Coordinates of C-alpha atoms in Angstrom, one line a residue:
Chain A
M24 CA -32.7 11.2 -3.3
N25 CA -31.1 11.6 0.1
K26 CA -27.8 10.1 -0.7
K27 CA -26.2 11.7 2.3
G28 CA -28.6 9.8 4.6
K29 CA -27.5 6.6 3.0
I30 CA -23.9 6.8 4.4
K31 CA -25.1 6.4 8.0
T32 CA -26.8 3.2 7.2
K33 CA -24.5 1.8 4.6
K34 CA -20.9 1.1 5.4
I35 CA -18.5 2.6 2.9
S36 CA -16.3 0.0 1.3
E37 CA -12.5 0.0 1.8
L38 CA -12.0 0.6 -1.9
T39 CA -14.2 3.8 -1.8
I40 CA -12.1 5.1 1.1
R41 CA -9.0 4.2 -0.8
R42 CA -10.2 6.2 -3.8
L43 CA -11.1 9.2 -1.6
S44 CA -7.6 9.0 -0.2
I45 CA -6.2 9.0 -3.7
Y46 CA -8.3 12.0 -4.7
Y47 CA -7.2 13.8 -1.6
R48 CA -3.5 13.2 -2.5
T49 CA -4.1 14.5 -6.1
L50 CA -5.9 17.6 -4.9
N51 CA -3.0 18.3 -2.6
V52 CA -0.7 18.3 -5.6
L53 CA -2.9 20.4 -7.7
E54 CA -3.4 23.0 -5.0
K55 CA 0.4 23.5 -4.9
L56 CA 0.3 24.2 -8.6
Y57 CA -2.2 27.0 -7.9
R58 CA -5.1 25.3 -9.6
D59 CA -8.6 26.4 -8.5
T60 CA -10.9 23.9 -10.1
L61 CA -10.8 20.3 -11.4
S62 CA -13.3 18.4 -13.5
S63 CA -14.1 14.8 -12.9
K64 CA -12.8 14.1 -16.4
E65 CA -9.4 15.5 -15.5
L66 CA -9.3 13.6 -12.2
S67 CA -10.3 10.5 -14.1
E68 CA -7.3 11.0 -16.5
I69 CA -4.9 11.5 -13.7
E70 CA -5.9 8.5 -11.6
G71 CA -7.2 6.1 -14.3
I72 CA -10.6 5.9 -12.5
N73 CA -13.8 6.1 -14.4
S74 CA -15.2 9.6 -14.2
A75 CA -18.7 8.3 -13.5
Q76 CA -17.3 6.5 -10.5
I77 CA -15.6 9.7 -9.3
R78 CA -18.8 11.7 -9.5
K79 CA -20.6 9.0 -7.7
D80 CA -18.0 8.8 -4.9
L81 CA -18.0 12.6 -4.4
S82 CA -21.8 13.0 -4.5
L83 CA -22.0 10.5 -1.7
F84 CA -20.5 13.2 0.5
G85 CA -22.6 15.9 -0.8
S86 CA -19.9 17.4 -3.0
F87 CA -21.2 18.3 -6.5
G88 CA -19.2 19.8 -9.3
V89 CA -20.5 22.6 -11.4
R90 CA -21.2 21.7 -15.0
G91 CA -18.5 23.1 -17.3
I92 CA -16.3 24.3 -14.4
G93 CA -15.8 21.2 -12.2
Y94 CA -15.1 21.0 -8.5
D95 CA -13.7 23.7 -6.4
I96 CA -10.4 22.3 -5.3
Q97 CA -10.1 23.9 -1.9
S98 CA -13.6 23.1 -0.8
L99 CA -13.4 19.5 -2.1
K100 CA -10.1 19.0 -0.3
K101 CA -11.6 20.4 2.9
A102 CA -14.6 18.0 2.5
L103 CA -12.3 15.0 1.9
S104 CA -10.0 15.9 4.7
D105 CA -13.0 16.1 7.1
I106 CA -14.3 12.7 5.9
L107 CA -10.8 11.0 6.1
G108 CA -10.0 12.6 9.4
L109 CA -7.0 14.4 8.0
N110 CA -8.2 17.8 9.4
R111 CA -6.5 17.2 12.7
K112 CA -3.0 16.1 13.9
W113 CA -2.4 12.4 14.6
N114 CA 0.5 11.4 16.7
V115 CA 2.2 8.3 15.5
V116 CA 4.5 5.9 17.3
L117 CA 6.8 3.7 15.2
I118 CA 7.6 0.2 16.4
G119 CA 10.5 -1.8 15.1
A120 CA 11.3 0.1 11.9
W121 CA 15.0 0.5 12.8
Q122 CA 16.7 2.6 10.2
F123 CA 13.7 2.3 7.9
S124 CA 12.3 4.9 10.4
E125 CA 14.4 7.5 8.6
V126 CA 12.2 6.9 5.5
L127 CA 9.1 7.4 7.5
V128 CA 10.3 10.3 9.5
N129 CA 11.3 12.1 6.3
S130 CA 8.1 11.2 4.5
E131 CA 6.6 14.3 3.0
A132 CA 3.3 12.5 2.6
L133 CA 3.0 11.9 6.4
K134 CA 3.9 15.5 7.2
E135 CA 1.4 16.9 4.7
N136 CA -1.3 14.7 6.1
N137 CA -0.8 15.7 9.6
F138 CA 0.8 12.5 10.8
I139 CA 3.5 13.4 13.3
I140 CA 5.9 10.7 14.4
T141 CA 6.6 11.3 18.1
K142 CA 8.2 8.1 19.4
I143 CA 10.2 5.2 18.0
F144 CA 10.4 1.8 19.7
N145 CA 13.2 -0.6 18.7
E146 CA 14.8 -3.8 19.6
T147 CA 18.2 -2.2 19.3
S148 CA 17.5 1.4 20.3
D149 CA 21.1 2.5 20.4
K150 CA 21.7 2.1 16.7
I151 CA 19.4 4.8 15.4
N152 CA 20.2 8.3 14.2
I153 CA 17.0 10.4 14.2
N154 CA 16.4 14.1 14.9
D155 CA 16.2 15.2 18.5
S156 CA 12.5 15.8 18.6
I157 CA 11.7 12.1 18.4
M158 CA 12.4 9.9 21.4
V159 CA 13.7 6.4 20.8
Y160 CA 12.9 3.6 23.3
D161 CA 13.3 -0.1 23.7
I162 CA 10.2 -2.2 22.8
D163 CA 10.1 -3.4 26.4
Q164 CA 9.0 0.1 27.3
L165 CA 5.8 0.2 25.2
E166 CA 3.5 0.1 28.2
K167 CA 5.5 2.7 30.1
R168 CA 6.1 5.2 27.3
I169 CA 2.9 5.2 25.2
D170 CA 0.2 7.4 26.5
P171 CA -3.1 6.6 24.6
K172 CA -4.4 10.1 25.2
K173 CA -1.5 11.6 23.2
D174 CA -0.4 8.7 21.0
H175 CA -3.1 7.8 18.6
I176 CA -1.7 5.5 16.0
A177 CA 1.1 2.9 15.8
I178 CA 3.0 1.7 12.8
I179 CA 4.5 -1.8 13.2
A180 CA 7.4 -2.7 11.0
L181 CA 8.5 -6.0 12.6
P182 CA 8.9 -9.4 11.2
P183 CA 5.4 -11.1 10.8
Q184 CA 5.9 -13.6 13.6
K185 CA 6.3 -10.7 16.1
V186 CA 3.3 -8.6 15.0
Q187 CA 0.5 -10.4 16.9
N188 CA 2.1 -10.0 20.3
I189 CA 2.6 -6.3 19.8
I190 CA -1.0 -5.9 18.6
Y191 CA -2.2 -7.5 21.9
R192 CA 0.0 -5.1 23.9
L193 CA -1.1 -2.0 22.0
E194 CA -4.8 -2.9 22.4
K195 CA -4.3 -3.2 26.1
I196 CA -2.6 0.1 26.2
G197 CA -5.6 1.6 24.5
I198 CA -4.1 2.9 21.3
E199 CA -6.8 3.7 18.6
G200 CA -5.4 2.3 15.4
V201 CA -2.5 0.3 14.0
L202 CA -0.9 0.0 10.6
Y203 CA 1.3 -3.0 10.1
F204 CA 3.5 -4.3 7.3
A205 CA 2.6 -8.0 6.8
S206 CA 0.1 -10.1 4.9
R207 CA -1.1 -12.3 7.7
A208 CA -4.3 -11.3 9.5
V209 CA -4.1 -10.5 13.2
K210 CA -6.6 -10.9 16.1
T211 CA -7.9 -8.1 18.3
Q212 CA -10.5 -7.7 21.0
G213 CA -12.3 -5.3 18.7
N214 CA -11.3 -2.2 20.5
M215 CA -8.7 -1.0 18.0
V216 CA -8.7 -0.5 14.2
V217 CA -6.1 -2.5 12.4
I218 CA -5.0 -2.1 8.7
N219 CA -2.2 -3.9 7.0
Q220 CA 0.0 -2.6 4.2
D221 CA 0.5 -5.7 2.1
I222 CA 3.5 -5.0 -0.2
S223 CA 2.6 -8.1 -2.4
I224 CA -0.5 -6.2 -3.7
N225 CA 1.7 -3.4 -5.1
L226 CA 4.2 -5.9 -6.4
G227 CA 1.4 -7.7 -8.3
M228 CA 0.6 -4.3 -9.9
L229 CA 4.2 -3.8 -10.8
T230 CA 4.6 -7.2 -12.4
Y231 CA 1.4 -6.7 -14.4
K232 CA 2.8 -3.4 -15.7
I233 CA 6.2 -4.9 -16.6
M234 CA 4.5 -7.6 -18.7
E235 CA 2.1 -5.0 -20.3
K236 CA 5.2 -3.0 -21.2
K237 CA 6.9 -6.0 -22.7
Q238 CA 3.8 -6.8 -24.8
A239 CA 3.7 -3.3 -26.1
N240 CA 7.3 -3.4 -27.3
Chain B
M22 CA -19.4 -9.7 -27.1
N23 CA -15.8 -10.2 -27.5
K24 CA -14.8 -8.8 -24.1
K25 CA -11.4 -10.4 -24.2
G26 CA -10.5 -8.4 -27.3
K27 CA -11.3 -5.3 -25.4
I28 CA -8.3 -5.7 -23.1
K29 CA -5.7 -5.2 -25.8
T30 CA -7.1 -1.9 -26.9
K31 CA -8.2 -0.5 -23.6
K32 CA -5.7 0.0 -20.7
I33 CA -6.8 -1.6 -17.5
S34 CA -6.9 0.9 -14.7
E35 CA -4.6 0.8 -11.7
L36 CA -7.6 0.2 -9.4
T37 CA -8.8 -2.8 -11.5
I38 CA -5.3 -4.3 -11.2
R39 CA -5.4 -3.6 -7.5
R40 CA -8.8 -5.4 -7.2
L41 CA -7.4 -8.3 -9.1
S42 CA -4.5 -8.5 -6.8
I43 CA -6.8 -8.4 -3.8
Y44 CA -9.0 -11.2 -5.3
Y45 CA -5.8 -13.3 -5.8
R46 CA -4.8 -12.8 -2.2
T47 CA -8.2 -14.0 -1.0
L48 CA -8.3 -17.0 -3.3
N49 CA -4.9 -18.0 -1.9
V50 CA -6.3 -17.9 1.6
L51 CA -9.4 -19.9 0.7
E52 CA -7.4 -22.5 -1.2
K53 CA -5.5 -23.2 2.0
L54 CA -8.9 -23.8 3.8
Y55 CA -9.6 -26.5 1.2
R56 CA -12.4 -24.5 -0.5
D57 CA -13.2 -25.5 -4.1
T58 CA -15.6 -22.7 -5.2
L59 CA -16.5 -19.2 -4.4
S60 CA -19.4 -17.0 -5.4
S61 CA -19.1 -13.3 -6.3
K62 CA -21.4 -12.6 -3.4
E63 CA -19.0 -14.3 -0.9
L64 CA -16.0 -12.5 -2.4
S65 CA -18.0 -9.3 -2.2
E66 CA -18.7 -9.8 1.5
I67 CA -15.0 -10.6 2.2
E68 CA -13.6 -7.7 0.4
G69 CA -16.3 -5.1 0.6
I70 CA -16.4 -4.8 -3.1
N71 CA -19.7 -4.6 -5.0
S72 CA -20.5 -8.1 -6.4
A73 CA -21.5 -6.6 -9.8
Q74 CA -18.0 -5.0 -10.0
I75 CA -16.4 -8.3 -9.1
R76 CA -18.3 -10.1 -11.9
K77 CA -17.4 -7.3 -14.3
D78 CA -13.7 -7.5 -13.4
L79 CA -13.5 -11.2 -13.7
S80 CA -15.5 -11.4 -17.0
L81 CA -13.0 -9.0 -18.5
F82 CA -10.5 -11.8 -18.4
G83 CA -12.9 -14.4 -19.7
S84 CA -13.5 -15.9 -16.3
F85 CA -17.2 -16.7 -15.7
G86 CA -18.8 -18.1 -12.6
V87 CA -21.5 -20.9 -12.8
R88 CA -24.8 -19.7 -11.5
G89 CA -25.6 -21.3 -8.1
I90 CA -22.1 -22.6 -7.8
G91 CA -19.7 -19.7 -8.4
Y92 CA -16.2 -19.6 -9.5
D93 CA -13.8 -22.6 -9.4
I94 CA -11.1 -21.3 -7.0
Q95 CA -8.2 -23.1 -8.6
S96 CA -8.8 -22.1 -12.2
L97 CA -9.7 -18.5 -11.2
K98 CA -6.4 -18.3 -9.2
K99 CA -4.5 -19.7 -12.1
A100 CA -6.1 -17.1 -14.5
L101 CA -5.4 -14.3 -12.1
S102 CA -1.8 -15.3 -11.5
D103 CA -1.3 -15.5 -15.3
I104 CA -2.7 -11.9 -15.7
L105 CA -0.7 -10.5 -12.8
G106 CA 2.5 -12.2 -13.7
L107 CA 2.6 -14.2 -10.5
N108 CA 3.0 -17.5 -12.4
R109 CA 6.8 -17.1 -12.5
K110 CA 9.6 -16.3 -10.2
W111 CA 10.7 -12.7 -9.8
N112 CA 14.1 -12.0 -8.2
V113 CA 14.0 -8.9 -6.1
V114 CA 16.9 -6.8 -4.9
L115 CA 16.3 -4.7 -1.8
I116 CA 17.9 -1.3 -1.6
G117 CA 18.4 0.5 1.6
A118 CA 15.9 -1.2 3.8
W119 CA 18.5 -1.9 6.6
Q120 CA 16.9 -4.0 9.3
F121 CA 13.5 -3.5 7.8
S122 CA 14.9 -6.0 5.3
E123 CA 14.1 -8.6 7.9
V124 CA 10.4 -7.7 7.6
L125 CA 10.5 -8.2 3.8
V126 CA 12.8 -11.2 3.8
N127 CA 10.4 -13.0 6.2
S128 CA 7.2 -11.8 4.4
E129 CA 5.0 -14.8 3.7
A130 CA 3.1 -12.7 1.1
L131 CA 6.3 -12.3 -1.0
K132 CA 7.2 -15.9 -0.8
E133 CA 3.7 -17.1 -1.7
N134 CA 3.7 -14.7 -4.7
N135 CA 7.0 -16.0 -6.0
F136 CA 9.1 -12.9 -5.1
I137 CA 12.5 -14.0 -4.1
I138 CA 14.8 -11.5 -2.4
T139 CA 18.2 -12.3 -3.6
K140 CA 20.4 -9.3 -2.8
I141 CA 20.4 -6.5 -0.3
F142 CA 22.1 -3.1 -0.8
N143 CA 22.7 -0.9 2.2
E144 CA 24.6 2.2 3.2
T145 CA 25.8 0.4 6.2
S146 CA 26.2 -3.2 5.0
D147 CA 28.0 -4.5 8.0
K148 CA 25.1 -4.0 10.4
I149 CA 22.7 -6.6 9.0
N150 CA 21.7 -10.0 10.1
I151 CA 20.1 -11.9 7.3
N152 CA 20.2 -15.6 6.4
D153 CA 23.1 -16.9 4.3
S154 CA 21.4 -17.2 1.0
I155 CA 21.1 -13.5 0.6
M156 CA 24.1 -11.4 -0.3
V157 CA 24.5 -8.0 1.3
Y158 CA 26.4 -5.3 -0.5
D159 CA 27.1 -1.6 -0.3
I160 CA 25.0 0.7 -2.4
D161 CA 28.1 1.8 -4.2
Q162 CA 28.2 -1.7 -5.8
L163 CA 24.7 -1.5 -7.5
E164 CA 26.2 -1.4 -11.0
K165 CA 28.7 -4.1 -10.3
R166 CA 26.4 -6.5 -8.5
I167 CA 23.0 -6.2 -10.2
D168 CA 22.6 -8.4 -13.3
P169 CA 19.4 -7.3 -15.2
K170 CA 19.2 -10.7 -16.7
K171 CA 18.7 -12.3 -13.3
D172 CA 17.5 -9.4 -11.1
H173 CA 14.1 -8.3 -12.2
I174 CA 12.8 -6.0 -9.6
A175 CA 14.1 -3.6 -7.0
I176 CA 12.5 -2.3 -3.9
I177 CA 13.8 1.0 -2.6
A178 CA 13.4 1.9 1.0
L179 CA 15.5 5.0 1.3
P180 CA 14.7 8.5 2.5
P181 CA 12.7 10.3 -0.3
Q182 CA 15.5 12.7 -1.3
K183 CA 17.7 9.7 -2.2
V184 CA 15.2 7.8 -4.3
Q185 CA 15.5 9.7 -7.7
N186 CA 19.3 9.1 -8.0
I187 CA 18.9 5.3 -7.4
I188 CA 16.0 5.3 -9.9
Y189 CA 18.4 6.8 -12.6
R190 CA 21.1 4.2 -11.8
L191 CA 18.7 1.3 -11.9
E192 CA 17.2 2.3 -15.2
K193 CA 20.8 2.6 -16.6
I194 CA 21.5 -0.9 -15.3
G195 CA 18.4 -2.1 -17.1
I196 CA 16.2 -3.5 -14.3
E197 CA 12.6 -3.9 -15.3
G198 CA 10.6 -2.5 -12.4
V199 CA 10.9 -0.7 -9.2
L200 CA 8.7 -0.3 -6.1
Y201 CA 9.7 2.6 -3.8
F202 CA 8.4 3.8 -0.5
A203 CA 7.7 7.6 -0.9
S204 CA 4.9 9.9 -2.0
R205 CA 6.9 12.0 -4.4
A206 CA 6.9 11.2 -8.1
V207 CA 10.1 10.2 -9.8
K208 CA 11.4 10.7 -13.4
T209 CA 12.4 7.9 -15.7
Q210 CA 13.5 7.6 -19.3
G211 CA 10.5 5.4 -19.8
N212 CA 12.4 2.1 -20.0
M213 CA 11.4 0.9 -16.5
V214 CA 8.1 0.5 -14.6
V215 CA 7.9 2.4 -11.4
I216 CA 5.3 2.1 -8.6
N217 CA 5.3 3.8 -5.3
Q218 CA 3.9 2.5 -2.0
D219 CA 2.4 5.5 -0.4
I220 CA 1.8 4.8 3.3
S221 CA -0.3 7.9 3.7
I222 CA -3.1 6.4 1.7
N223 CA -3.3 3.5 4.1
L224 CA -3.1 5.9 7.0
G225 CA -6.0 7.9 5.6
M226 CA -8.0 4.7 5.6
L227 CA -7.0 4.0 9.1
T228 CA -8.0 7.4 10.5
Y229 CA -11.4 7.1 8.6
K230 CA -12.0 3.8 10.3
I231 CA -11.0 5.1 13.7
M232 CA -13.5 7.9 13.4
E233 CA -16.2 5.6 12.1
K234 CA -15.7 3.4 15.1
K235 CA -15.9 6.4 17.5
Q236 CA -19.2 7.5 15.9
A237 CA -20.6 4.0 16.3
N238 CA -19.8 3.9 20.1

């Protein structure tokens, strides 16, 4: 019965964490629409996730809906933000995104989730136009300018062949986690968490849907 | 018994498609390592997905493993690539990625999955250094330079407030699908498939893992 106890011994899968992140995003939207409660059935319809799966995911963390009423959005959001670590500010340094930085700096999703971009590192630091609160440095200055006590996460948007070297340098600096845009795996000494954003997975979903649409017509 | 028939009537969820995309990526890697077969248990260990879920996903498409041997990698890969539409070339136009284009143009994942970047549209088209086979135009020229018969997909990497307008223009042009980097939803007339790559979901996974790691130490 003690499902809560199970978490400590059993690792939560990446896909479960992904689903929790997706639920969190949806709750954020619904809260803005002044909704108070949400049923697993509604959440299921919004996300296209089986409602039994949703109830299972949420019960893992001790969050139970009330029959006929559903989940209290505010407390569920709070529980998910605690689990996902979104209940605190994360300072983010951006490496190599050039003008794509503008996309990330202006991202509402990052701001809403407490991700604050504080520094940008580029190979051509003179070419960028970002607001004044963000410092722009040359990539040569990584070791000099990153303070692992203040800078928690790095996002790397460099060509794939340049990623591994930066990963090595960031791990030495002592940064906690890295998100990079590339499909190839990278090596670490095990002191840093690394996740990649593989655009081809989303493109696979896109092409599937294009074909599905064509079949329907 | 006719599980195949079920697909036509029941919509496959986004998360199922995502899992299939993930399986496909893994099979790609294993094929390069000269592996012939793969069990659902192994795939489960690699991806952190329940092996019963994997068997269920794959049986949906009529792909069944042989007990004690597993799945034939080549034929499973073929089946998945047929389902996901990765068995054909997709021409991709990139809009607004500036120097981030270099990341995408050099992406091995895109090349392996038959996504060919053919054109780039920028607000500052003179500042880019890309190989000669890719044409670079100003965003003003979208209507003039995109041929919906040849250009299937667009990737939009513009600041969020500029995305909706480009979506309208692309739908008028008649492009089939769009992937954009932003968390906000966009409106379409329903003639185009749209998917967003929401970086905050991956960042939520990253922070979860950072905290998990801290607890373990």
